[in-house]
XYZ file of C-alpha atoms in Angstrom:
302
model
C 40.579 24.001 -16.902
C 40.786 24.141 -12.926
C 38.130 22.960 -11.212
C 36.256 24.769 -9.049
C 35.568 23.981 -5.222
C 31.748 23.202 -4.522
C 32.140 25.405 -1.340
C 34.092 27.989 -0.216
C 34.198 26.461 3.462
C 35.211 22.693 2.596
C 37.421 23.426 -0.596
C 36.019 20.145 -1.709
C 35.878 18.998 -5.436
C 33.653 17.074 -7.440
C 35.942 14.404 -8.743
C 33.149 12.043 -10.699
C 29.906 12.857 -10.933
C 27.851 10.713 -9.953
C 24.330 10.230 -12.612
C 20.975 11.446 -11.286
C 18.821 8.273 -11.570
C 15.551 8.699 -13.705
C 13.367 8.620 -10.563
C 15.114 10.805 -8.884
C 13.733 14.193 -8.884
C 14.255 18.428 -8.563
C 11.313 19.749 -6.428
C 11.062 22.735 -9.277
C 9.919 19.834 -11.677
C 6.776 19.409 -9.222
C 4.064 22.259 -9.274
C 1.533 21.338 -6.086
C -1.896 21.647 -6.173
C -5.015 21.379 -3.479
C -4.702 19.069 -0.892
C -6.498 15.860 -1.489
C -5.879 13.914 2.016
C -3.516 14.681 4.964
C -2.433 12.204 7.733
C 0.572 12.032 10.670
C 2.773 11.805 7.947
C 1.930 15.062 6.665
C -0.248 15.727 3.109
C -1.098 14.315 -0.542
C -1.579 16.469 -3.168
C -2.853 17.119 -6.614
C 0.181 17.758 -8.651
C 1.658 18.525 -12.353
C 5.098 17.063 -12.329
C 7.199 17.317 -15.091
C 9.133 14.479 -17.135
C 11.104 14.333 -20.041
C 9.880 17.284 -20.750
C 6.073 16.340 -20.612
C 3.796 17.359 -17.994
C 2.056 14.781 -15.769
C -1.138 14.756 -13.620
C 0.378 13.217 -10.271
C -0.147 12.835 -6.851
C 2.648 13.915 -4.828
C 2.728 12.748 -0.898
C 4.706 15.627 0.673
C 6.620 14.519 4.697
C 6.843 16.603 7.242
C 10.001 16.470 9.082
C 13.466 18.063 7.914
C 15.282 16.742 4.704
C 18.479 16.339 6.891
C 16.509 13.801 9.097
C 18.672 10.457 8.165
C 15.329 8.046 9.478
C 12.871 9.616 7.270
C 15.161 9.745 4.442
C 15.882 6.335 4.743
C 12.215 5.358 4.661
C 11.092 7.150 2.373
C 13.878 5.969 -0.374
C 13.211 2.045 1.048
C 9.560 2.855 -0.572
C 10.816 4.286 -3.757
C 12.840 1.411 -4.431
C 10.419 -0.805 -3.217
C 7.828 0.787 -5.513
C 9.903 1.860 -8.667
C 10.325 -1.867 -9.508
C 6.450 -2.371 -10.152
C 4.783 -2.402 -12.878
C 0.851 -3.503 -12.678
C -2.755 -2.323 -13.379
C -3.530 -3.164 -9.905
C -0.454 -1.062 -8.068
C 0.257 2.789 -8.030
C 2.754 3.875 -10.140
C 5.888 5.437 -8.734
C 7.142 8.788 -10.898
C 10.070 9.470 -8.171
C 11.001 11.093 -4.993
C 12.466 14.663 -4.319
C 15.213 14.285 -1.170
C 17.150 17.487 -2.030
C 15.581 19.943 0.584
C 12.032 20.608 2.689
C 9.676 19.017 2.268
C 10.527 15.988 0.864
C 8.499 14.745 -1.858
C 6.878 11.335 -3.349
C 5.530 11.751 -6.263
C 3.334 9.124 -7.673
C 0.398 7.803 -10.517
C -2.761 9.956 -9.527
C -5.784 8.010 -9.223
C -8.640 10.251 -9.042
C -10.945 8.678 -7.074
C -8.926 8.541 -3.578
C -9.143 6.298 -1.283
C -11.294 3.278 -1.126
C -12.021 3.766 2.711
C -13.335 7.146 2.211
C -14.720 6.016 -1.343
C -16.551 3.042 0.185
C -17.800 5.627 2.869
C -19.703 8.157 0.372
C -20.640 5.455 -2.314
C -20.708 1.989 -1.115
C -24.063 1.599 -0.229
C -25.071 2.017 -4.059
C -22.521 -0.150 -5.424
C -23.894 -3.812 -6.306
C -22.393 -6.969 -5.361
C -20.654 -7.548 -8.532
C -18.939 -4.256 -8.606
C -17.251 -5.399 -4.809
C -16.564 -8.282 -5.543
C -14.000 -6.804 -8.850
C -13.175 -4.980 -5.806
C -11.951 -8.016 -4.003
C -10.237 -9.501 -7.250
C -8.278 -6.188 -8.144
C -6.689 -6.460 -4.163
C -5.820 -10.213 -4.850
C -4.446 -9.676 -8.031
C -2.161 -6.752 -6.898
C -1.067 -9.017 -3.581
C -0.608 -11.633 -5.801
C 2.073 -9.269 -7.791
C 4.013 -7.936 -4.382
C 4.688 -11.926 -3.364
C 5.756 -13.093 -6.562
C 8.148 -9.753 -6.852
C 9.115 -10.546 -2.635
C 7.555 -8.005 -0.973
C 5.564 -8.177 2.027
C 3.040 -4.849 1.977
C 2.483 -5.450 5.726
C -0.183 -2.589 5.720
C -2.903 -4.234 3.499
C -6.084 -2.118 4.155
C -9.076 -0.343 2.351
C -7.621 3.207 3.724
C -4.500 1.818 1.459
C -5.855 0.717 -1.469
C -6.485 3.603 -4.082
C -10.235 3.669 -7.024
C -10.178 4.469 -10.556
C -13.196 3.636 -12.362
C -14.016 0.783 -10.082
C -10.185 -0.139 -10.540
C -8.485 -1.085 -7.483
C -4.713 0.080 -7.333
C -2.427 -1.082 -4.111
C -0.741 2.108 -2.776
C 1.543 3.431 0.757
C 4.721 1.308 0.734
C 6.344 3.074 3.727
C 5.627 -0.252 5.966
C 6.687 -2.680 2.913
C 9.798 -4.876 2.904
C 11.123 -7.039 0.575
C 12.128 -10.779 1.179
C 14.447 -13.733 -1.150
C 11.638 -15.791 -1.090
C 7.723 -16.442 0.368
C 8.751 -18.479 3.394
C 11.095 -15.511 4.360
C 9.763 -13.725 7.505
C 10.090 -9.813 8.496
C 10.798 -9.476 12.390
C 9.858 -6.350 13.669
C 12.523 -4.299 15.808
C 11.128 -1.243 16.950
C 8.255 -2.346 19.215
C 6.778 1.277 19.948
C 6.223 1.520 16.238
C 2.641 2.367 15.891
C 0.885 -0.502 13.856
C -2.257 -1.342 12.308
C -3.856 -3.180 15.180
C -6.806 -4.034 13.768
C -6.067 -5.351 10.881
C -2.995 -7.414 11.883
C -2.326 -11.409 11.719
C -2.164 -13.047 15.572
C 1.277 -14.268 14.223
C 2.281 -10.539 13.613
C 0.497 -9.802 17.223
C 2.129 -12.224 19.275
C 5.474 -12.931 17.991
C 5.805 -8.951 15.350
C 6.477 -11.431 12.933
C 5.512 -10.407 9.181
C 5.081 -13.062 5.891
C 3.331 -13.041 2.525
C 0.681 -15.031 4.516
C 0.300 -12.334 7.108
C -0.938 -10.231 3.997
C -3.205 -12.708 3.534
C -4.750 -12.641 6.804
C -5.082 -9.024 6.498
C -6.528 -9.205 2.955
C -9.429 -11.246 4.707
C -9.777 -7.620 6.827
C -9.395 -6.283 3.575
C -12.800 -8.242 2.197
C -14.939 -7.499 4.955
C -14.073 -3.667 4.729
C -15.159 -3.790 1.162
C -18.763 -5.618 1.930
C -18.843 -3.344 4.990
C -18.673 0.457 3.389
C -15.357 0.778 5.116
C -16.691 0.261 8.835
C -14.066 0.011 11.161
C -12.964 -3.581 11.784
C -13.912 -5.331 14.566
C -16.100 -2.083 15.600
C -16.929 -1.809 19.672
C -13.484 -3.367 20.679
C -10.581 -1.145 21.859
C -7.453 -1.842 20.319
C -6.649 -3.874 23.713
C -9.003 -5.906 23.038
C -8.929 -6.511 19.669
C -4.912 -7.470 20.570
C -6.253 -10.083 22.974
C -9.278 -11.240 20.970
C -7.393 -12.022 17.955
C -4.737 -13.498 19.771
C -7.149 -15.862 21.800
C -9.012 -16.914 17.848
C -11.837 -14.315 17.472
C -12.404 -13.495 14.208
C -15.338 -11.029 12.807
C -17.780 -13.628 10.872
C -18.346 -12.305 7.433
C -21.027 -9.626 6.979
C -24.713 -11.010 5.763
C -24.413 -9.441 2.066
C -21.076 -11.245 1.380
C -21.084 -13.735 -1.574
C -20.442 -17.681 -0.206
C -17.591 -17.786 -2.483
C -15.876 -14.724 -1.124
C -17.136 -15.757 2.597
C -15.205 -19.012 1.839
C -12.185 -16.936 0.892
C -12.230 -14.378 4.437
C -13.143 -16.850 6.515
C -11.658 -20.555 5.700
C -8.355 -19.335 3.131
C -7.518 -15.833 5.016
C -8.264 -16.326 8.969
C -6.776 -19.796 9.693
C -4.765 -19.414 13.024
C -1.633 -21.353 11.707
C 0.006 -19.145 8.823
C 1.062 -22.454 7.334
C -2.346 -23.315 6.500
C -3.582 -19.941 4.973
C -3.561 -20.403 0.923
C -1.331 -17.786 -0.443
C -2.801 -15.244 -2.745
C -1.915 -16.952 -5.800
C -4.132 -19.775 -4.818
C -6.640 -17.095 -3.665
C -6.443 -15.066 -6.876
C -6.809 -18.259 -9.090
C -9.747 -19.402 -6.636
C -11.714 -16.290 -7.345
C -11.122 -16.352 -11.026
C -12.777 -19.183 -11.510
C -15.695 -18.205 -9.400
C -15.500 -14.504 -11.171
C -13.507 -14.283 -13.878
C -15.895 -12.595 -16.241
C -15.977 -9.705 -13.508
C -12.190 -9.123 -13.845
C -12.285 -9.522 -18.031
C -15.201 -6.422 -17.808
C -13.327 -3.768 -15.474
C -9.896 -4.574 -17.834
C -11.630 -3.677 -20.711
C -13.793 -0.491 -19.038
């Protein structure tokens, strides 16, 4: 049987065809629903999205920008392939990503409590201590993960970390890269990227170099956000002068209702100045199971 030509205009032929990869997806398998947040990048939404012929409760982060544009393409399938490697209670689950046409889609686990910025915002002031502090062990467990699979998140933050019955879940991989091993470092190229001042290593702000122990500096950010309801960091300064401040050894001191143990962990493992000297989050993680291990064993089994 002749083939026939895939268009009129080019005459061209599909020779071999070339699989469709299980995370790659049609947009008419995705059914959007309300909008849940939106940002520059454009919105997230409830979703059913449907797989193997089973429909699935999602959340589906749709760009703005044309499909044809090569840059956001390009980005956006770095953090599907970053993210469809993962598999762990304490990171989002990737579904796949729908490049064929506007608006491209990335469609992901839903977690239905949101953010933890805007979750620590409406309900942090009633949480206990305890209930942070699984909090803070969910984050280092999930960092702990993304280094020991060689990825740098480089965007550690409440505003990206996502709640499910008091279960943290690491999400938003479009800043993430991946290294060989944890002494690798990410340099940063396009200086008018717009960054996450405030929550940035002074490594990162002098030199836009990025390690696993950069991560840790910002998972000490990470800790006082949590104790904090979500406050902005360093809260007063502009983000000149948080640049300088950093950069010259400021560092926020830990908020009054912070647990010694996790002040210990912010202040003496997280903030040193030389990365060197920062424990990684494997040490971190192990360091706050023994202090709270019984916290972690209750949210697995809730």
């Amino acid at each position: 049987m002749k083939k026939k030509p895939i268009t009129r205009r080019t005459g061209a032929l599909i020779v071999y065809g070339v699989p469709k990869q299980p995370w790659e997806l049609h947009h008419d398998q995705v059914k959007l629903g309300r909008l849940i947040a939106e940002g520059g990048f454009g919105g997230i939404y409830e979703a059913l999205v449907k797989i193997n012929g089973r429909s699935i409760k999602a959340a589906v982060k749709v760009h703005k920008g044309r499909a044809l544009d090569k840059e956001i393409i390009k980005n956006i399938c770095n953090e599907a392939r970053i993210m469809r490697r993962y598999s762990h209670p304490n990171i989002v689950r990737l579904y796949g990503v729908a490049v064929g046409r506007d608006p491209i889609m990335v469609v992901m686990e839903h977690v239905k409590d949101g953010a933890l910025d805007s979750y620590l915002v409406k309900r942090g002031r009633w949480l206990c201590i305890s209930e942070k502090v699984r909090m803070c062990l969910d984050a280092a467990s999930g960092l702990e993960y993304l280094h020991k699979m060689g990825c740098i998140h480089r965007d550690v933050s409440a505003r990206n970390c996502l709640v499910q019955k008091m279960r943290i879940k690491i999400s938003d991989f479009g800043l993430s890269r991946e290294i060989t091993n944890n002494e690798e470092k990410y340099k940063l190229t396009n200086l008018k990227q717009k960054l996450p001042i405030r929550w940035l290593a002074p490594e990162t702000l002098m030199n836009a170099t990025y390690t696993t122990k950069s991560d840790v500096f910002s998972y000490g950010i990470l800790l006082w956000e949590i104790f904090m309801d979500a406050a902005e960091p360093y809260f007063g300064m502009t983000i000149a002068e948080v640049n300088e401040q950093v950069k010259s050894g400021y560092r926020m001191p830990p908020p009054e209702c912070m647990p010694k143990p996790i002040q210990k962990v912010m202040c003496v493992y997280c903030f040193v100045e030389n990365p060197e000297e920062r424990l990684s989050m494997k040490e971190i993680h192990e360091y706050l199971v023994n202090e709270y291990g019984s916290l972690q064993s209750e949210v697995k089994d809730m």
